[in-house]
Tab-separated table of C-alpha atoms and ligand atoms in Angstrom:
chain	number	residue	atom	x	y	z
A	361	MET	CA	-8.208	2.263	55.434
A	362	LEU	CA	-8.292	0.591	52.193
A	363	ALA	CA	-7.021	-2.899	52.597
A	364	GLY	CA	-8.676	-5.115	50.156
A	365	GLY	CA	-6.226	-5.213	47.251
A	366	GLU	CA	-4.871	-8.358	45.973
A	367	GLY	CA	-1.177	-7.397	45.573
A	368	LYS	CA	-0.697	-9.476	42.391
A	369	ARG	CA	2.912	-7.900	41.781
A	370	LEU	CA	3.931	-9.306	45.180
A	371	MET	CA	3.298	-12.825	44.174
A	372	PRO	CA	3.966	-15.462	45.655
A	373	LEU	CA	4.079	-13.686	48.802
A	374	THR	CA	0.371	-12.938	48.409
A	375	ALA	CA	-0.625	-16.186	47.245
A	376	ASP	CA	-2.088	-16.894	50.604
A	377	ARG	CA	-2.473	-13.364	52.212
A	378	ALA	CA	-3.698	-9.907	51.538
A	379	LYS	CA	-0.862	-7.518	50.697
A	380	PRO	CA	-1.255	-5.387	53.842
A	381	ALA	CA	-0.815	-8.635	55.894
A	382	VAL	CA	2.554	-9.498	54.244
A	383	PRO	CA	5.340	-9.637	56.799
A	384	PHE	CA	7.790	-6.841	56.906
A	385	GLY	CA	11.039	-5.822	58.678
A	386	GLY	CA	11.215	-8.980	61.060
A	387	GLY	CA	8.062	-8.624	63.372
A	388	TYR	CA	5.832	-6.354	61.395
A	389	ARG	CA	3.069	-6.618	58.962
A	390	LEU	CA	2.873	-3.947	56.219
A	391	ILE	CA	-0.378	-2.588	57.566
A	392	ASP	CA	1.173	-1.742	60.967
A	393	PHE	CA	3.087	1.255	59.399
A	394	ALA	CA	-0.210	3.131	58.168
A	395	LEU	CA	-1.927	2.068	61.142
A	396	SER	CA	0.852	3.462	63.489
A	397	ASN	CA	0.862	6.733	61.534
A	398	LEU	CA	-2.909	7.158	62.222
A	399	ILE	CA	-2.782	6.300	65.856
A	400	ASN	CA	0.328	8.444	66.558
A	401	SER	CA	-1.546	11.279	64.781
A	402	GLY	CA	-4.463	11.033	67.292
A	403	LEU	CA	-6.817	9.203	64.858
A	404	THR	CA	-8.367	6.424	66.672
A	405	LYS	CA	-11.551	5.437	64.893
A	406	ILE	CA	-10.242	3.244	62.344
A	407	VAL	CA	-11.952	0.850	59.971
A	408	VAL	CA	-10.067	-1.437	57.751
A	409	LEU	CA	-11.824	-2.389	54.545
A	410	THR	CA	-10.673	-5.863	53.545
A	411	GLN	CA	-11.658	-8.309	50.915
A	412	TYR	CA	-8.996	-10.493	49.431
A	413	LYS	CA	-7.708	-13.434	51.403
A	414	SER	CA	-8.311	-11.417	54.552
A	415	HIS	CA	-7.822	-14.382	57.200
A	416	SER	CA	-4.520	-13.566	58.370
A	417	LEU	CA	-4.982	-9.734	58.098
A	418	ASP	CA	-8.155	-9.830	60.307
A	419	ARG	CA	-6.349	-12.114	62.837
A	420	HIS	CA	-3.470	-9.772	62.982
A	421	ILE	CA	-5.719	-6.538	63.367
A	422	SER	CA	-7.896	-8.374	66.156
A	423	GLN	CA	-4.882	-9.750	68.116
A	424	THR	CA	-2.672	-6.676	67.856
A	425	TRP	CA	-4.642	-3.599	67.480
A	426	ARG	CA	-7.017	-3.690	70.355
A	427	LEU	CA	-7.489	-0.058	71.253
A	428	SER	CA	-9.421	0.786	74.515
A	429	GLY	CA	-13.086	0.483	74.190
A	430	LEU	CA	-13.350	2.977	77.249
A	431	LEU	CA	-12.256	5.811	74.995
A	432	ASP	CA	-14.328	4.643	72.005
A	433	ALA	CA	-11.270	3.982	70.042
A	434	TYR	CA	-11.020	1.139	67.680
A	435	VAL	CA	-9.396	-0.317	64.774
A	436	ALA	CA	-12.230	-2.562	63.164
A	437	SER	CA	-11.557	-4.929	60.316
A	438	VAL	CA	-14.561	-4.996	58.079
A	439	PRO	CA	-14.891	-7.635	55.336
A	440	ALA	CA	-16.870	-7.123	52.102
A	441	GLN	CA	-20.389	-7.890	53.015
A	442	GLN	CA	-22.523	-7.366	49.781
A	443	ARG	CA	-24.649	-4.817	51.377
A	444	LEU	CA	-25.689	-3.525	48.066
A	445	GLY	CA	-26.543	-6.542	46.351
A	446	LYS	CA	-24.725	-9.653	45.477
A	447	ARG	CA	-21.434	-8.361	44.580
A	448	TRP	CA	-17.961	-7.941	46.075
A	449	PHE	CA	-16.107	-4.670	46.076
A	450	SER	CA	-15.436	-3.837	42.500
A	451	GLY	CA	-12.775	-1.104	43.327
A	452	SER	CA	-11.713	0.939	46.128
A	453	ALA	CA	-14.381	3.572	45.817
A	454	ASP	CA	-16.998	0.875	45.669
A	455	ALA	CA	-15.529	-0.572	49.027
A	456	ILE	CA	-16.312	2.871	50.528
A	457	LEU	CA	-19.655	2.966	48.876
A	458	GLN	CA	-20.713	-0.416	50.361
A	459	SER	CA	-19.296	0.695	53.764
A	460	LEU	CA	-21.298	3.993	53.978
A	461	ASN	CA	-23.442	2.603	56.936
A	462	LEU	CA	-20.225	2.947	59.036
A	463	LEU	CA	-19.877	6.799	58.170
A	464	ARG	CA	-23.742	7.307	58.771
A	465	ASP	CA	-23.235	5.549	62.103
A	466	GLU	CA	-20.333	7.453	63.182
A	467	LYS	CA	-21.176	10.723	61.601
A	468	PRO	CA	-17.657	12.382	61.181
A	469	ASP	CA	-17.016	15.713	59.830
A	470	ILE	CA	-13.651	14.611	58.107
A	471	VAL	CA	-12.743	11.211	56.680
A	472	VAL	CA	-8.945	10.127	56.107
A	473	VAL	CA	-8.726	7.494	53.462
A	474	VAL	CA	-5.435	5.665	53.412
A	475	GLY	CA	-3.824	2.800	51.632
A	476	ALA	CA	-2.455	-0.038	53.958
A	477	ASP	CA	0.766	-1.221	52.046
A	478	HIS	CA	3.406	1.651	52.342
A	479	VAL	CA	6.240	2.194	54.630
A	480	TYR	CA	6.800	5.775	55.865
A	481	ARG	CA	6.169	7.943	58.814
A	482	MET	CA	3.450	10.833	58.554
A	483	ASP	CA	1.504	13.090	60.929
A	484	PHE	CA	-1.922	12.982	59.534
A	485	SER	CA	-3.216	15.809	62.050
A	486	GLN	CA	-1.149	18.272	59.945
A	487	MET	CA	-2.605	17.161	56.818
A	488	ILE	CA	-6.090	17.592	58.147
A	489	ASP	CA	-5.127	21.143	59.409
A	490	ALA	CA	-4.019	22.011	55.847
A	491	HIS	CA	-7.231	20.378	54.423
A	492	ILE	CA	-9.406	22.358	56.576
A	493	ALA	CA	-7.559	25.830	55.929
A	494	SER	CA	-7.801	25.136	52.376
A	495	GLY	CA	-11.564	24.991	52.068
A	496	ARG	CA	-11.483	22.435	49.501
A	497	GLY	CA	-13.404	18.935	49.783
A	498	LEU	CA	-10.554	16.689	48.873
A	499	THR	CA	-6.661	16.953	49.717
A	500	VAL	CA	-4.465	14.376	48.136
A	501	ALA	CA	-1.186	13.784	49.888
A	502	ALA	CA	1.918	13.687	47.472
A	503	ILE	CA	5.483	13.018	47.237
A	504	ARG	CA	8.257	13.364	44.620
A	505	GLN	CA	9.073	10.294	42.960
A	506	PRO	CA	11.506	9.308	40.142
A	507	ILE	CA	10.024	9.589	36.714
A	508	SER	CA	10.866	6.055	35.975
A	509	LEU	CA	8.014	4.877	38.480
A	510	ALA	CA	5.597	7.386	37.031
A	511	ASP	CA	3.499	4.320	35.662
A	512	GLN	CA	2.831	3.006	39.155
A	513	PHE	CA	1.440	6.107	40.553
A	514	GLY	CA	-1.236	8.922	40.459
A	515	VAL	CA	0.654	11.826	38.830
A	516	ILE	CA	-0.151	15.277	39.811
A	517	GLU	CA	0.187	18.296	38.105
A	518	LEU	CA	-0.263	21.522	39.962
A	519	ASP	CA	-1.750	24.906	39.081
A	520	LYS	CA	0.873	27.516	38.067
A	521	ASP	CA	-0.882	30.213	39.897
A	522	ASP	CA	-2.168	28.307	43.079
A	523	PRO	CA	0.408	25.451	43.861
A	524	THR	CA	-1.993	24.029	46.338
A	525	LYS	CA	-4.544	23.215	43.669
A	526	ILE	CA	-4.376	20.188	41.513
A	527	ASN	CA	-4.827	21.094	37.931
A	528	ALA	CA	-4.557	17.469	36.498
A	529	PHE	CA	-4.328	13.955	37.791
A	530	LEU	CA	-3.338	11.076	35.580
A	531	GLU	CA	-3.641	7.733	37.128
A	532	LYS	CA	-0.519	5.493	36.282
A	533	PRO	CA	0.357	7.284	32.809
A	534	GLN	CA	2.847	5.785	30.493
A	535	ASN	CA	4.383	8.936	29.355
A	536	ALA	CA	4.354	11.375	32.159
A	537	GLU	CA	6.309	14.670	32.021
A	538	GLY	CA	8.895	15.558	34.613
A	539	LEU	CA	8.553	18.580	36.946
A	540	ALA	CA	9.713	21.831	35.697
A	541	ASP	CA	12.305	22.136	38.483
A	542	SER	CA	13.187	18.567	38.153
A	543	PRO	CA	12.637	16.829	34.942
A	544	ASN	CA	13.589	13.354	36.341
A	545	GLU	CA	10.960	13.618	38.957
A	546	VAL	CA	7.104	13.639	39.094
A	547	LEU	CA	4.707	14.632	42.084
A	548	ALA	CA	3.003	11.286	42.897
A	549	SER	CA	-0.209	10.798	44.870
A	550	MET	CA	0.692	8.616	47.974
A	551	GLY	CA	-2.829	7.209	47.925
A	552	ASN	CA	-3.924	9.000	51.016
A	553	TYR	CA	-6.619	11.366	50.908
A	554	VAL	CA	-8.560	13.736	53.318
A	555	PHE	CA	-12.100	14.440	52.540
A	556	ASP	CA	-15.001	16.422	54.122
A	557	ALA	CA	-17.296	13.553	54.884
A	558	ASP	CA	-20.357	14.724	53.202
A	559	ILE	CA	-18.424	15.645	50.060
A	560	LEU	CA	-17.023	11.841	50.171
A	561	ILE	CA	-20.250	10.483	50.640
A	562	ASP	CA	-21.840	12.336	47.725
A	563	ALA	CA	-18.891	11.563	45.398
A	564	VAL	CA	-19.022	7.813	45.943
A	565	LEU	CA	-22.758	7.708	45.712
A	566	ARG	CA	-22.537	9.608	42.380
A	567	ASP	CA	-19.573	7.118	41.267
A	568	GLY	CA	-21.711	4.128	41.941
A	569	GLU	CA	-24.299	5.292	39.523
A	570	ARG	CA	-21.915	5.677	36.762
A	571	SER	CA	-21.398	2.661	34.276
A	572	ASP	CA	-18.282	4.251	32.789
A	573	SER	CA	-16.427	4.020	35.987
A	574	ASN	CA	-14.111	1.402	37.600
A	575	HIS	CA	-15.100	2.698	40.984
A	576	ASP	CA	-11.463	3.307	41.895
A	577	MET	CA	-10.352	6.026	44.197
A	578	GLY	CA	-7.284	6.930	42.082
A	579	GLY	CA	-8.783	6.180	38.731
A	580	ASP	CA	-11.990	7.788	39.010
A	581	ILE	CA	-12.891	9.844	42.256
A	582	VAL	CA	-9.823	11.990	42.420
A	583	PRO	CA	-9.890	12.699	38.596
A	584	ASP	CA	-13.626	13.659	39.009
A	585	PHE	CA	-12.680	16.169	41.755
A	586	VAL	CA	-9.710	17.530	39.721
A	587	SER	CA	-11.776	18.177	36.514
A	588	ARG	CA	-14.146	20.231	38.919
A	589	GLY	CA	-11.179	22.349	40.435
A	590	ALA	CA	-12.016	20.877	43.760
A	591	ALA	CA	-8.757	18.978	44.699
A	592	GLY	CA	-5.850	20.356	46.687
A	593	VAL	CA	-2.512	18.811	47.466
A	594	TYR	CA	-0.691	18.188	50.617
A	595	ASP	CA	3.189	17.594	50.117
A	596	LEU	CA	4.743	15.370	52.374
A	597	ASN	CA	7.810	17.750	52.582
A	598	GLN	CA	5.526	19.931	54.621
A	599	ASN	CA	5.192	17.087	57.362
A	600	GLU	CA	7.050	17.324	60.490
A	601	VAL	CA	7.481	13.871	62.401
A	602	PRO	CA	9.010	13.948	65.826
A	603	GLY	CA	12.222	12.101	65.953
A	604	SER	CA	12.786	12.016	62.434
A	605	THR	CA	16.246	11.970	61.169
A	606	ASP	CA	17.519	14.036	57.863
A	607	ARG	CA	17.889	10.655	56.252
A	608	ASP	CA	14.292	9.321	56.805
A	609	ARG	CA	12.250	12.613	57.008
A	610	PHE	CA	10.645	12.295	53.716
A	611	TYR	CA	10.749	8.570	53.238
A	612	TRP	CA	7.842	6.905	51.596
A	613	ARG	CA	8.036	3.349	49.980
A	614	ASP	CA	5.419	1.644	47.905
A	615	VAL	CA	6.227	-1.926	48.362
A	616	GLY	CA	4.103	-2.957	45.588
A	617	SER	CA	6.714	-5.279	43.735
A	618	ILE	CA	9.085	-7.786	45.013
A	619	ASP	CA	11.973	-5.600	43.980
A	620	SER	CA	10.560	-2.584	45.834
A	621	PHE	CA	9.788	-4.938	48.855
A	622	PHE	CA	13.486	-6.306	48.749
A	623	GLU	CA	14.938	-2.657	48.465
A	624	ALA	CA	12.735	-1.104	51.515
A	625	HIS	CA	14.331	-4.014	53.521
A	626	GLN	CA	17.688	-2.951	52.545
A	627	ASP	CA	16.652	0.648	53.742
A	628	LEU	CA	16.287	-0.751	57.340
A	629	ILE	CA	19.421	-2.523	58.119
A	630	SER	CA	22.580	-0.361	57.550
A	631	ALA	CA	24.294	1.405	60.544
A	632	LEU	CA	22.691	4.741	59.373
A	633	PRO	CA	19.385	3.250	57.997
A	634	ILE	CA	17.408	5.257	55.405
A	635	PHE	CA	14.266	4.262	57.309
A	636	ASN	CA	14.778	4.351	61.212
A	637	LEU	CA	12.640	1.808	63.177
A	638	TYR	CA	14.258	2.924	66.321
A	639	ASN	CA	12.549	6.341	66.379
A	640	ARG	CA	10.646	6.077	69.887
A	641	GLU	CA	8.925	9.461	69.412
A	642	TRP	CA	6.779	8.035	66.546
A	643	PRO	CA	6.781	4.210	67.301
A	644	ILE	CA	5.816	1.625	64.723
A	645	PHE	CA	3.446	-0.782	66.637
A	646	SER	CA	3.123	-4.276	66.091
A	647	GLN	CA	2.358	-7.624	67.547
A	648	GLN	CA	4.199	-8.279	70.911
A	649	LEU	CA	5.211	-11.758	70.528
A	650	ASN	CA	5.422	-14.075	73.549
A	651	SER	CA	8.860	-15.254	72.475
A	652	PRO	CA	12.425	-15.527	74.076
A	653	PRO	CA	15.125	-13.188	72.686
A	654	ALA	CA	17.247	-14.042	69.758
A	655	LYS	CA	20.290	-16.014	70.770
A	656	PHE	CA	23.722	-16.437	69.018
A	657	VAL	CA	25.926	-19.330	69.855
A	658	ARG	CA	28.947	-21.056	68.677
A	659	ASP	CA	28.403	-24.518	66.916
A	660	ALA	CA	29.666	-27.761	68.156
A	661	ARG	CA	33.071	-27.174	66.674
A	662	GLY	CA	33.361	-23.956	68.520
A	663	TYR	CA	32.947	-21.820	65.439
A	664	LEU	CA	31.584	-18.546	66.431
A	665	GLY	CA	29.780	-17.441	63.368
A	666	THR	CA	29.019	-13.654	62.436
A	667	THR	CA	25.983	-11.713	62.129
A	668	ILE	CA	26.451	-7.934	60.715
A	669	ASP	CA	24.096	-5.254	58.993
A	670	SER	CA	20.971	-7.399	59.960
A	671	ILE	CA	17.819	-7.498	61.881
A	672	VAL	CA	17.199	-10.652	64.053
A	673	SER	CA	13.683	-11.060	65.490
A	674	LEU	CA	12.614	-12.688	68.727
A	675	GLY	CA	12.836	-16.393	69.160
A	676	SER	CA	15.568	-16.935	66.700
A	677	LEU	CA	18.521	-19.111	67.340
A	678	LEU	CA	21.639	-18.735	65.224
A	679	SER	CA	24.486	-21.248	65.750
A	680	GLY	CA	27.943	-20.917	64.052
A	681	ALA	CA	26.179	-19.128	61.142
A	682	HIS	CA	26.992	-16.257	58.756
A	683	ILE	CA	24.322	-13.476	58.648
A	684	GLU	CA	25.027	-10.492	56.590
A	685	ARG	CA	22.651	-7.759	55.154
A	686	SER	CA	19.555	-9.477	56.056
A	687	VAL	CA	16.239	-9.445	57.973
A	688	LEU	CA	15.329	-12.643	59.997
A	689	GLY	CA	11.642	-12.882	61.271
A	690	PRO	CA	10.631	-14.367	64.383
A	691	TRP	CA	11.835	-18.021	65.294
A	692	THR	CA	14.365	-18.227	62.646
A	693	THR	CA	16.908	-21.060	63.221
A	694	VAL	CA	20.152	-20.705	61.300
A	695	GLU	CA	22.535	-23.957	61.744
A	696	SER	CA	26.230	-24.464	61.813
A	697	GLY	CA	28.150	-23.267	58.889
A	698	ALA	CA	25.038	-21.904	56.973
A	699	MET	CA	25.053	-18.684	55.330
A	700	VAL	CA	22.367	-16.060	54.784
A	701	VAL	CA	23.375	-12.962	52.983
A	702	ASP	CA	21.236	-10.118	51.247
A	703	SER	CA	17.984	-11.985	52.078
A	704	ILE	CA	14.635	-11.668	53.855
A	705	VAL	CA	13.473	-14.534	56.089
A	706	PHE	CA	9.966	-14.752	57.317
A	707	GLU	CA	8.571	-16.458	60.576
A	708	ARG	CA	9.851	-19.974	61.658
A	709	ALA	CA	12.227	-20.888	58.767
A	710	ARG	CA	14.928	-23.326	59.393
A	711	ILE	CA	18.168	-23.111	57.529
A	712	GLU	CA	20.145	-26.345	58.086
A	713	PRO	CA	23.810	-26.770	58.197
A	714	ASN	CA	26.114	-25.447	55.414
A	715	ALA	CA	23.113	-24.241	53.574
A	716	VAL	CA	23.534	-21.141	51.422
A	717	VAL	CA	20.757	-18.506	50.952
A	718	ARG	CA	21.590	-15.457	48.940
A	719	ARG	CA	19.359	-12.555	47.371
A	720	ALA	CA	16.268	-14.524	48.463
A	721	ILE	CA	13.239	-14.173	50.259
A	722	LEU	CA	12.051	-17.057	52.449
A	723	ASP	CA	8.158	-17.030	53.329
A	724	LYS	CA	6.922	-18.743	56.514
A	725	ASP	CA	8.053	-22.110	57.660
A	726	VAL	CA	10.594	-22.800	54.996
A	727	VAL	CA	13.172	-25.388	55.421
A	728	ILE	CA	16.375	-25.167	53.431
A	729	GLY	CA	17.894	-28.357	53.799
A	730	ALA	CA	21.598	-29.071	54.682
A	731	GLY	CA	24.120	-28.059	52.095
A	732	ALA	CA	21.231	-26.529	49.805
A	733	HIS	CA	22.076	-23.248	47.655
A	734	VAL	CA	19.012	-20.991	47.142
A	735	GLY	CA	19.671	-17.869	45.367
A	736	VAL	CA	23.020	-18.810	44.060
A	737	ASP	CA	22.112	-20.060	40.460
A	738	ALA	CA	18.649	-18.827	38.991
A	739	ASP	CA	18.426	-21.658	36.621
A	740	SER	CA	18.501	-24.303	39.175
A	741	ASP	CA	16.312	-22.278	41.457
A	742	ARG	CA	13.550	-22.288	38.563
A	743	ALA	CA	14.001	-25.848	37.850
A	744	ARG	CA	12.976	-26.517	41.447
A	745	GLY	CA	9.810	-24.507	41.097
A	746	LEU	CA	10.988	-21.473	42.847
A	747	THR	CA	10.210	-18.034	41.619
A	748	VAL	CA	13.128	-15.965	40.371
A	749	THR	CA	12.504	-12.133	39.309
A	750	ASP	CA	14.259	-10.613	36.373
A	751	SER	CA	16.438	-8.803	38.923
A	752	GLY	CA	17.556	-12.102	40.378
A	753	ILE	CA	15.576	-12.351	43.640
A	754	THR	CA	14.643	-15.872	44.662
A	755	ILE	CA	11.306	-16.266	46.490
A	756	VAL	CA	10.639	-19.679	48.275
A	757	GLY	CA	6.831	-19.859	49.090
A	758	LYS	CA	5.245	-20.757	52.271
A	759	GLY	CA	6.096	-23.784	53.970
A	760	VAL	CA	8.359	-25.176	51.065
A	761	HIS	CA	11.102	-27.532	51.815
A	762	VAL	CA	14.227	-27.057	49.535
A	763	ALA	CA	15.899	-30.662	49.703
A	764	PRO	CA	19.560	-30.678	50.267
B	1713	ADQ	P1	-2.615	1.344	43.751
B	1713	ADQ	O1	-2.095	1.068	44.994
B	1713	ADQ	O2	-2.298	0.761	42.399
B	1713	ADQ	O3	-2.620	2.958	43.437
B	1713	ADQ	P2	-5.252	0.227	44.325
B	1713	ADQ	O4	-4.746	-1.189	43.813
B	1713	ADQ	O5	-6.498	0.620	44.040
B	1713	ADQ	O6	-4.153	1.208	43.933
B	1713	ADQ	O7	-4.861	0.085	45.747
B	1713	ADQ	C1	-4.955	1.318	46.866
B	1713	ADQ	C2	-5.413	0.552	48.119
B	1713	ADQ	O8	-6.817	0.268	48.046
B	1713	ADQ	C3	-4.602	-0.483	48.629
B	1713	ADQ	O9	-4.391	-0.386	50.053
B	1713	ADQ	C4	-5.459	-1.703	48.286
B	1713	ADQ	O10	-5.314	-2.719	49.256
B	1713	ADQ	C5	-6.822	-1.161	48.526
B	1713	ADQ	N1	-7.785	-1.740	47.652
B	1713	ADQ	C6	-7.761	-1.896	46.242
B	1713	ADQ	N2	-8.902	-2.626	45.687
B	1713	ADQ	C7	-9.676	-2.632	46.885
B	1713	ADQ	C8	-10.928	-3.255	46.965
B	1713	ADQ	N3	-11.641	-3.707	45.898
B	1713	ADQ	N4	-11.516	-3.326	48.250
B	1713	ADQ	C9	-10.882	-2.705	49.304
B	1713	ADQ	N5	-9.793	-2.069	49.038
B	1713	ADQ	C10	-8.968	-2.094	47.924
B	1713	ADQ	C11	-3.066	3.935	44.395
B	1713	ADQ	C12	-3.509	5.128	43.907
B	1713	ADQ	C13	-2.355	5.945	43.053
B	1713	ADQ	C14	-1.408	6.128	44.070
B	1713	ADQ	C15	-0.872	4.773	44.648
B	1713	ADQ	C16	0.151	5.141	45.727
B	1713	ADQ	O11	-4.605	4.743	43.001
B	1713	ADQ	O12	-3.077	7.237	42.472
B	1713	ADQ	O13	-0.343	6.893	43.442
B	1713	ADQ	O14	-2.036	4.149	45.361
B	1713	ADQ	O15	0.753	3.891	46.011
């Protein structure tokens, strides 16, 4: 699993942590989705290649993802170690090149390479079966996406005679062409690949010798296979995951920007969610917190408060407050008369009496002082040093205290 990227477009949420360690959906971290998919697919020898600000990611993996040593199953976090000279990973292919010792030790036939920061369900065993049946050295997982997002993805063009073969692959093109049967969509790479192990090793070794390469999986390795006619596609719409609903069967979100991070949370919280966390046949695993249940009480004046279309995590205490279309992380306190609407709150935030939080993301340990307004007026938020996106989402960084 590739987990070393910086996640610049998620700043300031990635100011202090790797993108795969960014909290998501209350008690989860982004990496939990990809790891759960692998484990549920029966893939239990997992190395997570880390680099950028990896401390909270390492801690999360070592505390949460302890598989049985008896069965030789593991999730191991492997930091950049300068094994090939005094340099860090220069790209995702270089991360694999510098970690080839792991493949040489384990000697697998097949290697599944996945990104660490997408929200989705997928049974990789079906992709592996399709890969083996194809006889090709590389299979790229793909999903249709709106053409407006084409510049964020590797865009795939299929062979007209053989629609399992990739004819062209453009990494993040500016002017992508739509699909013949759907001009407003492109077929995007999900950043998940299945390789024959010997072919992957050979590819990253050759790439490592090239001075004209950025040593990137999507930018260099995949296009190289495609130019040799050696890359196949696996469309997510072939995948059957137990317990999926019609609404979330082909759900996949790249939460690379604040806007997509925000929208992916909205997908969780309605009565009929677009992504269903409550599918027990394909569970998304995460840390089991040793915390009391969430508690909802009336305030000292007897005001009941309301909470609707929201997720409230363990340890939270809501007292006569109004919570709507929001996701509250563990140990959130919302006090009398406060309002939290259309917002995402990470761990241990305290929202004091009569504060208003709208269209905002509060990082860990944030305090919103009594009566303070966040996400109500973009100019005053910016004046207080908060980040406000063009789409009007206010982000309050880790540990910030917004004064009353
Ligand atoms: P991006 O996600 O933009 O596009 P990248 O930044 O390389 O590509 O990240 C891919 C994965 O590799 C992430 O999980 C990231 O954490 C990790 N990574 C990045 N640099 C790394 C490094 N130096 N060391 C270790 N890990 C690193 C990719 C593909 C596109 C595809 C999209 C789908 O390149 O073709 O469409 O994913 O989101």
